[in-house]
Amino acid sequence: AVVSTQSTGSDLPMKRKEPEKKQLTAYRATRLWNQVVNGFKRFMPLKTHRVNMIHVYQDSFKRDDAQRWLVEFVSESELLKPISMENAGLLLDKFTEMGIIEQVSSSKSCLRTPTIIYKFSSVEHCRVEKLRALRYYYRTP
């Protein structure tokens, strides 16, 4: 390896510019979202669930279990503020909307009953991929 011995005009070593605080906080929401989604996908305990002894769902979880898990996960995180059970339910609704999880059992009474069974979607972030495809298709030359 060749080491340059040229002087830069001063005897002090060159320092890299520190990133501005604005740059550090610019993508904070995205980092937090990714932390929650990745943690949920990696650590949410999955079980086998039976409905009326007829339907069997492998690698699935109930809504109330997921809500409790999310509340605990977020409260243990140093970067996130604790959330309520209601907010955890809204977060599950957002996961469903974004295609991260999907509902495999339905309840006739209410969409937010604790016995609803979910599983992770086989299509990774399908809504995000659709948006990326549209952005690519409609980009200006």
Tab-separated table of C-alpha atoms in Angstrom:
chain	number	residue	atom	x	y	z
A	1	ALA	CA	0.000	0.000	0.000
A	2	VAL	CA	1.235	3.460	-0.872
A	3	VAL	CA	0.888	6.148	1.762
A	4	SER	CA	0.795	9.736	0.593
A	5	THR	CA	3.121	12.091	2.445
A	6	GLN	CA	1.841	15.267	0.817
A	7	SER	CA	0.844	18.030	3.148
A	8	THR	CA	-2.715	19.348	2.978
A	9	GLY	CA	-1.684	22.804	4.061
A	10	SER	CA	-1.960	22.108	7.767
A	11	ASP	CA	-0.485	19.567	10.101
A	12	LEU	CA	-3.913	18.555	11.445
A	13	PRO	CA	-5.426	15.351	10.114
A	14	MET	CA	-8.398	15.826	7.809
A	15	LYS	CA	-11.739	15.279	9.481
A	16	ARG	CA	-14.851	13.991	7.818
A	17	LYS	CA	-17.783	16.313	7.972
A	18	GLU	CA	-20.280	15.338	10.624
A	19	PRO	CA	-23.756	14.717	9.222
A	20	GLU	CA	-26.179	17.436	10.056
A	21	LYS	CA	-28.926	16.736	12.556
A	22	LYS	CA	-31.490	17.275	9.806
A	23	GLN	CA	-30.037	14.374	7.826
A	24	LEU	CA	-30.152	12.108	10.874
A	25	THR	CA	-33.839	12.741	11.483
A	26	ALA	CA	-34.968	12.830	7.857
A	27	TYR	CA	-35.808	9.138	7.653
A	28	ARG	CA	-36.585	8.476	11.320
A	29	ALA	CA	-40.183	7.416	10.657
A	30	THR	CA	-39.055	4.940	7.997
A	31	ARG	CA	-36.424	3.482	10.317
A	32	LEU	CA	-38.973	3.083	13.115
A	33	TRP	CA	-41.529	1.498	10.757
A	34	ASN	CA	-38.924	-0.957	9.455
A	35	GLN	CA	-37.847	-1.799	13.008
A	36	VAL	CA	-41.418	-2.656	14.017
A	37	VAL	CA	-42.212	-4.617	10.824
A	38	ASN	CA	-38.956	-6.589	10.853
A	39	GLY	CA	-39.236	-7.318	14.580
A	40	PHE	CA	-42.837	-8.440	14.156
A	41	LYS	CA	-41.953	-10.732	11.257
A	42	ARG	CA	-38.912	-12.230	13.002
A	43	PHE	CA	-40.128	-12.638	16.564
A	44	MET	CA	-43.937	-12.946	16.576
A	45	PRO	CA	-44.671	-16.455	17.901
A	46	LEU	CA	-46.591	-18.587	15.412
A	47	LYS	CA	-48.879	-21.468	16.331
A	48	THR	CA	-51.343	-23.897	14.800
A	49	HIS	CA	-54.952	-22.775	15.205
A	50	ARG	CA	-58.169	-24.720	14.734
A	51	VAL	CA	-61.540	-23.195	13.939
A	52	ASN	CA	-64.616	-25.319	14.734
A	53	MET	CA	-62.359	-28.394	14.611
A	54	ILE	CA	-62.645	-28.253	10.818
A	55	HIS	CA	-60.137	-25.697	9.574
A	56	VAL	CA	-56.502	-25.895	10.651
A	57	TYR	CA	-54.169	-22.942	10.106
A	58	GLN	CA	-50.434	-23.599	10.427
A	59	ASP	CA	-47.971	-20.818	11.338
A	60	SER	CA	-50.664	-18.347	12.323
A	61	PHE	CA	-51.503	-16.037	15.217
A	62	LYS	CA	-54.597	-14.542	16.830
A	63	ARG	CA	-55.305	-10.841	16.819
A	64	ASP	CA	-55.269	-10.474	20.599
A	65	ASP	CA	-51.942	-12.346	20.866
A	66	ALA	CA	-50.439	-10.063	18.225
A	67	GLN	CA	-51.733	-6.947	19.981
A	68	ARG	CA	-50.229	-8.025	23.305
A	69	TRP	CA	-46.960	-8.916	21.595
A	70	LEU	CA	-46.763	-5.552	19.794
A	71	VAL	CA	-47.421	-3.611	23.011
A	72	GLU	CA	-44.624	-5.520	24.757
A	73	PHE	CA	-42.206	-5.250	21.803
A	74	VAL	CA	-42.699	-1.510	21.396
A	75	SER	CA	-42.423	-0.848	25.145
A	76	GLU	CA	-39.076	-2.722	25.249
A	77	SER	CA	-37.668	-0.713	22.341
A	78	GLU	CA	-35.451	2.221	23.218
A	79	LEU	CA	-36.441	4.208	20.121
A	80	LEU	CA	-40.217	3.886	20.374
A	81	LYS	CA	-42.781	5.230	22.803
A	82	PRO	CA	-45.112	2.705	24.468
A	83	ILE	CA	-48.436	2.144	22.710
A	84	SER	CA	-51.879	1.078	23.908
A	85	MET	CA	-53.747	-2.090	22.918
A	86	GLU	CA	-56.008	0.028	20.718
A	87	ASN	CA	-53.021	1.507	18.869
A	88	ALA	CA	-51.542	-1.975	18.467
A	89	GLY	CA	-54.826	-3.020	16.851
A	90	LEU	CA	-54.620	-0.071	14.471
A	91	LEU	CA	-51.056	-1.094	13.645
A	92	LEU	CA	-52.283	-4.611	12.818
A	93	ASP	CA	-54.913	-3.062	10.550
A	94	LYS	CA	-52.137	-1.123	8.800
A	95	PHE	CA	-50.073	-4.320	8.430
A	96	THR	CA	-53.109	-5.941	6.792
A	97	GLU	CA	-53.645	-2.953	4.503
A	98	MET	CA	-49.980	-2.978	3.450
A	99	GLY	CA	-50.073	-6.716	2.706
A	100	ILE	CA	-47.640	-7.728	5.444
A	101	ILE	CA	-50.193	-9.998	7.108
A	102	GLU	CA	-53.472	-11.441	5.891
A	103	GLN	CA	-56.579	-12.612	7.638
A	104	VAL	CA	-57.226	-16.344	7.254
A	105	SER	CA	-60.355	-16.700	9.380
A	106	SER	CA	-63.309	-14.392	9.376
A	107	SER	CA	-65.647	-13.353	12.109
A	108	LYS	CA	-69.217	-12.464	11.230
A	109	SER	CA	-69.722	-10.127	14.172
A	110	CYS	CA	-66.871	-7.642	13.897
A	111	LEU	CA	-63.638	-7.162	12.012
A	112	ARG	CA	-61.685	-6.515	15.205
A	113	THR	CA	-62.624	-9.475	17.373
A	114	PRO	CA	-59.712	-10.996	19.301
A	115	THR	CA	-60.244	-14.445	17.778
A	116	ILE	CA	-59.440	-13.449	14.200
A	117	ILE	CA	-56.544	-15.525	12.895
A	118	TYR	CA	-53.796	-14.002	10.752
A	119	LYS	CA	-50.743	-15.296	8.940
A	120	PHE	CA	-47.844	-13.572	7.279
A	121	SER	CA	-48.493	-12.798	3.654
A	122	SER	CA	-46.705	-14.929	1.119
A	123	VAL	CA	-46.338	-11.858	-1.085
A	124	GLU	CA	-43.846	-9.504	0.522
A	125	HIS	CA	-45.157	-5.956	0.772
A	126	CYS	CA	-47.392	-6.324	-2.264
A	127	ARG	CA	-48.754	-2.774	-1.995
A	128	VAL	CA	-45.258	-1.280	-1.853
A	129	GLU	CA	-44.194	-3.301	-4.889
A	130	LYS	CA	-47.252	-2.109	-6.815
A	131	LEU	CA	-46.386	1.493	-6.001
A	132	ARG	CA	-42.790	0.989	-7.101
A	133	ALA	CA	-43.945	-0.571	-10.371
A	134	LEU	CA	-46.317	2.323	-11.041
A	135	ARG	CA	-43.615	4.865	-10.240
A	136	TYR	CA	-41.272	3.124	-12.707
A	137	TYR	CA	-43.979	2.917	-15.371
A	138	TYR	CA	-45.023	6.574	-15.111
A	139	ARG	CA	-41.585	8.101	-14.653
A	140	THR	CA	-40.677	10.952	-16.921
A	141	PRO	CA	-37.830	10.357	-19.386
